Short mmCIF file of C-alpha atoms in Angstrom, two decimals:
data_model
loop_
_atom_site.label_atom_id
_atom_site.label_comp_id
_atom_site.label_asym_id
_atom_site.label_seq_id
_atom_site.Cartn_x
_atom_site.Cartn_y
_atom_site.Cartn_z
CA MET B 1 168.59 308.73 143.71
CA ARG B 2 171.28 306.18 143.01
CA LYS B 3 168.69 303.74 141.63
CA ALA B 4 167.34 306.43 139.33
CA GLN B 5 170.85 307.18 138.06
CA ARG B 6 171.49 303.49 137.51
CA TYR B 7 168.25 303.11 135.51
CA ILE B 8 169.12 306.15 133.40
CA ILE B 9 172.57 304.70 132.66
CA GLU B 10 171.02 301.34 131.75
CA VAL B 11 168.51 302.98 129.41
CA ILE B 12 171.27 304.98 127.73
CA GLY B 13 173.32 301.79 127.40
CA ILE B 14 170.41 299.96 125.78
CA ILE B 15 169.83 302.80 123.33
CA LEU B 16 173.52 302.88 122.39
CA ALA B 17 173.53 299.08 121.98
CA VAL B 18 170.53 299.27 119.63
CA ILE B 19 172.22 301.99 117.57
CA TRP B 20 175.47 299.98 117.43
CA LEU B 21 173.66 296.78 116.39
CA SER B 22 171.44 298.43 113.75
CA PRO B 23 174.00 298.06 110.90
CA PHE B 24 174.28 294.34 111.66
CA TYR B 25 170.48 294.07 111.61
CA LEU B 26 170.33 295.74 108.21
CA MET B 27 173.15 293.58 106.86
CA ILE B 28 171.63 290.28 107.99
CA ILE B 29 168.03 291.11 107.06
CA ASN B 30 168.96 292.41 103.59
CA SER B 31 171.23 289.41 102.94
CA PHE B 32 168.06 287.28 102.69
CA LYS B 33 166.30 289.63 100.27
CA THR B 34 166.27 289.78 96.50
CA LYS B 35 167.75 292.74 94.70
CA ARG B 36 164.26 294.14 94.07
CA GLU B 37 163.24 293.86 97.74
CA ILE B 38 166.34 295.77 98.85
CA PHE B 39 165.59 298.50 96.33
CA MET B 40 161.99 298.82 97.54
CA ASP B 41 162.68 298.95 101.31
CA THR B 42 165.83 298.16 103.27
CA LEU B 43 164.05 298.05 106.66
CA ARG B 44 161.21 295.67 105.83
CA LEU B 45 161.61 291.96 106.50
CA PRO B 46 162.03 289.76 103.40
CA GLU B 47 158.94 288.05 101.99
CA VAL B 48 160.65 284.66 102.13
CA PHE B 49 163.74 283.74 104.16
CA THR B 50 166.00 281.78 101.83
CA PHE B 51 169.69 280.97 101.81
CA ASP B 52 169.98 281.23 98.02
CA ASN B 53 171.97 284.47 98.34
CA TYR B 54 174.46 282.77 100.66
CA VAL B 55 174.91 279.82 98.33
CA GLU B 56 175.45 282.06 95.29
CA ALA B 57 177.80 284.41 97.18
CA PHE B 58 179.78 281.44 98.50
CA GLY B 59 180.34 280.20 94.95
CA GLN B 60 181.08 283.54 93.28
CA LEU B 61 183.58 284.50 95.98
CA ASP B 62 185.40 281.16 95.63
CA PHE B 63 185.02 281.40 99.37
CA LEU B 64 187.13 278.47 100.54
CA LYS B 65 190.22 279.66 98.64
CA THR B 66 189.64 283.30 99.57
CA PHE B 67 189.01 282.34 103.19
CA PHE B 68 192.29 280.41 103.25
CA ASN B 69 194.19 283.43 101.90
CA SER B 70 192.73 285.70 104.59
CA LEU B 71 193.27 283.10 107.29
CA LEU B 72 196.91 282.50 106.31
CA ILE B 73 197.79 286.20 106.21
CA THR B 74 195.94 286.91 109.46
CA ILE B 75 197.41 284.03 111.49
CA VAL B 76 201.00 284.57 110.34
CA SER B 77 200.80 288.37 110.77
CA VAL B 78 199.23 288.20 114.24
CA GLY B 79 201.70 285.52 115.37
CA ILE B 80 204.70 287.59 114.25
CA ILE B 81 203.26 290.75 115.83
CA ILE B 82 202.82 288.95 119.17
CA ILE B 83 206.35 287.53 119.14
CA PHE B 84 208.18 290.72 118.17
CA SER B 85 206.07 293.20 120.14
CA SER B 86 206.15 291.15 123.35
CA MET B 87 209.94 290.78 123.17
CA GLY B 88 210.37 294.44 122.26
CA ALA B 89 208.14 295.60 125.10
CA TYR B 90 210.01 293.32 127.53
CA ALA B 91 213.37 294.82 126.51
CA LEU B 92 212.04 298.39 126.82
CA SER B 93 210.41 297.64 130.16
CA ARG B 94 213.39 295.98 131.80
CA ARG B 95 216.17 298.21 130.46
CA LYS B 96 215.33 301.61 131.90
CA GLY B 97 217.13 304.59 130.43
CA LYS B 98 216.84 307.53 128.08
CA ILE B 99 217.25 305.39 124.96
CA SER B 100 214.51 302.96 126.06
CA ALA B 101 212.19 305.83 126.93
CA PHE B 102 212.88 307.50 123.59
CA LEU B 103 212.20 304.30 121.64
CA PHE B 104 208.98 303.65 123.57
CA PHE B 105 207.66 307.14 122.85
CA MET B 106 208.62 306.68 119.20
CA PHE B 107 206.41 303.59 119.06
CA VAL B 108 203.58 305.42 120.82
CA GLY B 109 203.96 308.42 118.51
CA ALA B 110 203.82 306.14 115.46
CA MET B 111 200.20 305.35 116.32
CA LEU B 112 199.31 308.96 115.47
CA ILE B 113 200.67 308.79 111.91
CA PRO B 114 197.86 308.06 109.40
CA PHE B 115 198.55 305.23 106.97
CA GLN B 116 197.48 307.36 104.00
CA SER B 117 200.46 309.67 104.55
CA VAL B 118 203.01 306.86 104.10
CA MET B 119 201.28 304.40 101.78
CA ILE B 120 202.72 305.74 98.50
CA PRO B 121 206.43 305.71 99.55
CA LEU B 122 205.84 302.40 101.35
CA VAL B 123 204.47 300.69 98.25
CA TYR B 124 207.23 302.26 96.15
CA ILE B 125 210.00 300.92 98.42
CA PHE B 126 208.48 297.45 98.68
CA GLY B 127 207.98 297.41 94.92
CA LYS B 128 211.70 298.11 94.42
CA MET B 129 212.46 295.14 96.69
CA ASP B 130 210.02 292.91 94.76
CA MET B 131 207.91 292.40 97.89
CA LEU B 132 204.46 293.35 96.64
CA ASN B 133 203.12 289.95 97.63
CA ARG B 134 201.82 288.13 100.70
CA ILE B 135 205.23 288.13 102.39
CA GLY B 136 205.57 291.87 101.92
CA LEU B 137 202.03 292.38 103.20
CA ILE B 138 202.85 290.44 106.38
CA PHE B 139 205.95 292.61 106.95
CA MET B 140 203.81 295.72 106.55
CA TYR B 141 201.30 294.44 109.07
CA LEU B 142 204.17 293.79 111.47
CA GLY B 143 205.35 297.39 111.16
CA PHE B 144 201.92 298.94 111.56
CA GLY B 145 200.73 296.55 114.28
CA CYS B 146 203.72 296.70 116.63
CA SER B 147 203.10 300.21 117.97
CA LEU B 148 199.80 299.54 119.74
CA SER B 149 200.90 296.02 120.72
CA ILE B 150 204.13 297.24 122.34
CA PHE B 151 202.18 299.95 124.18
CA LEU B 152 199.78 297.37 125.65
CA TYR B 153 202.50 294.85 126.50
CA HIS B 154 204.69 297.56 128.05
CA GLY B 155 201.97 298.64 130.46
CA THR B 156 201.40 295.08 131.64
CA LEU B 157 205.12 294.29 131.98
CA ASN B 158 205.59 297.33 134.21
CA GLY B 159 203.25 295.65 136.67
CA ILE B 160 205.32 292.44 136.84
CA PRO B 161 208.10 292.73 139.45
CA LYS B 162 211.69 292.43 138.28
CA SER B 163 212.39 290.13 141.23
CA LEU B 164 210.95 287.27 139.15
CA ASP B 165 213.61 287.85 136.50
CA GLU B 166 216.36 288.09 139.07
CA ALA B 167 215.27 284.90 140.84
CA ALA B 168 215.24 282.99 137.55
CA ILE B 169 218.67 284.32 136.56
CA ILE B 170 220.08 283.26 139.94
CA ASP B 171 218.69 279.76 139.25
CA GLY B 172 220.69 279.68 136.01
CA ALA B 173 218.19 280.83 133.37
CA ASN B 174 219.22 283.22 130.62
CA ARG B 175 217.17 286.19 129.44
CA PHE B 176 215.54 284.20 126.65
CA GLN B 177 214.43 281.47 129.06
CA VAL B 178 213.25 284.02 131.63
CA PHE B 179 210.98 285.69 129.10
CA TRP B 180 209.48 282.65 127.37
CA HIS B 181 209.16 280.33 130.37
CA ILE B 182 208.26 282.78 133.15
CA ILE B 183 207.17 286.20 131.89
CA PHE B 184 205.33 285.38 128.67
CA PRO B 185 202.87 282.89 130.29
CA MET B 186 201.90 285.69 132.68
CA LEU B 187 201.00 287.88 129.69
CA LYS B 188 198.12 285.67 128.57
CA PRO B 189 195.31 288.26 129.02
CA ILE B 190 197.13 290.99 127.13
CA THR B 191 198.30 288.50 124.49
CA VAL B 192 194.68 287.54 123.82
CA THR B 193 193.81 291.24 123.60
CA VAL B 194 196.63 291.94 121.15
CA ALA B 195 195.67 288.89 119.09
CA ILE B 196 191.98 289.80 118.83
CA LEU B 197 192.53 293.50 118.10
CA ASN B 198 195.04 292.75 115.35
CA THR B 199 192.94 289.90 113.97
CA ILE B 200 189.90 292.15 113.56
CA TRP B 201 192.02 294.84 111.90
CA ILE B 202 193.91 292.53 109.53
CA TRP B 203 190.91 290.33 108.68
CA ASN B 204 188.78 293.34 107.67
CA ASP B 205 191.53 295.43 106.05
CA TYR B 206 190.96 296.40 102.44
CA LEU B 207 193.28 299.31 101.64
CA LEU B 208 196.68 297.72 102.31
CA PRO B 209 195.98 294.40 100.50
CA SER B 210 194.53 296.35 97.56
CA LEU B 211 197.86 298.15 97.18
CA VAL B 212 200.04 295.08 97.63
CA ILE B 213 198.22 292.01 96.28
CA ASN B 214 197.39 292.18 92.59
CA LYS B 215 197.78 288.54 91.59
CA GLU B 216 194.60 286.59 90.88
CA GLY B 217 193.97 283.80 93.37
CA MET B 218 195.76 285.62 96.21
CA HIS B 219 192.92 287.99 97.09
CA THR B 220 191.60 288.27 100.63
CA ILE B 221 187.89 288.37 101.51
CA PRO B 222 187.59 292.22 101.58
CA LEU B 223 189.24 292.43 98.15
CA LYS B 224 187.02 289.72 96.71
CA MET B 225 183.90 291.51 97.95
CA PHE B 226 184.29 294.09 95.20
CA PHE B 227 183.42 291.34 92.74
CA PHE B 228 179.79 292.27 93.43
CA PHE B 229 180.22 295.95 92.54
CA GLY B 230 180.61 296.69 88.85
CA GLU B 231 180.51 299.91 86.86
CA TYR B 232 176.82 299.61 86.05
CA THR B 233 175.45 297.20 88.64
CA LYS B 234 175.69 296.60 92.38
CA GLN B 235 174.62 293.23 93.77
CA TRP B 236 173.88 294.30 97.33
CA HIS B 237 171.97 291.13 98.19
CA LEU B 238 174.99 288.94 97.38
CA ALA B 239 177.52 291.36 98.89
CA LEU B 240 175.65 291.49 102.21
CA ALA B 241 175.39 287.70 102.28
CA GLY B 242 179.13 287.44 101.64
CA LEU B 243 179.89 290.01 104.35
CA THR B 244 177.77 288.07 106.84
CA ILE B 245 179.77 284.91 106.13
CA ALA B 246 183.06 286.82 106.33
CA ILE B 247 182.50 288.40 109.74
CA LEU B 248 181.25 285.26 111.49
CA PRO B 249 184.74 283.89 112.39
CA VAL B 250 185.79 287.20 113.95
CA ILE B 251 182.55 287.59 115.93
CA ILE B 252 182.73 284.01 117.23
CA GLY B 253 186.36 284.50 118.28
CA TYR B 254 185.51 287.78 120.01
CA PHE B 255 182.67 286.29 122.06
CA PHE B 256 184.92 283.49 123.30
CA ALA B 257 187.70 285.91 124.28
CA GLN B 258 185.85 289.08 125.32
CA LYS B 259 186.66 288.71 129.04
CA GLN B 260 190.35 288.37 128.26
CA ILE B 261 190.18 291.39 125.95
CA ILE B 262 188.62 293.65 128.59
CA LYS B 263 191.05 292.44 131.25
CA GLY B 264 194.05 292.84 128.98
CA VAL B 265 193.15 296.35 127.83
CA SER B 266 192.58 297.54 131.39
CA GLU B 267 195.87 296.05 132.59
CA GLY B 268 197.90 297.28 129.63
CA ALA B 269 196.50 300.83 129.57
CA VAL B 270 195.99 301.59 133.27
CA LYS B 271 199.17 300.09 134.71
#
């Protein structure tokens, strides 16, 4: 009976995996087709596998410059989110009290607020401060990314005994040294999780950069993708080739860090 249940679960898992991977199949297969082939049938394999679409998309996207813009914004934003959220979660975890509990639940509650409900006043305020640029975008990512990151860090920190802090303080370390030299190295799994989750979100984000970055030459990859969609024409073959190139760095990073992600999520959420 148990074997039958296991086989049923495996079959269901395989079916779900096929459904989840089907969009990637369509994207990759159609990225090799001509515009006419995509129009005729999106499921059929291309007549000839050629990388002409990739070469043309690479040039029209000005990919190296656009890739650098996305990479700069993503790395700086994720780094700042890790620094501030880990320190914030440490302070909330170690200083128990009504104020700490209230602040923690405020961060958790902030995850329930949809971005669309605050985007207009947010852009208005940042526009008044002349921060509708890459620096302002990074600050926005910090604000929106800290809630989930603090929640994950807080759960992991609750599982680390305070006796480590006390022993280090007795040896002469201050709070800053205790956190960065003793506690933070122990947060490696959850740090990798926070980094990957925020990287995927920031790398693929379109809405927030479209509201903040309007200067030519500063566009990220998702913004530049709309180069292929005009009022009267849609170049799906080039857009799909560009999307395939754009998601490769995130997929490669995820495969290298997937064990750390699973471990970090389970530790941060369950504990």
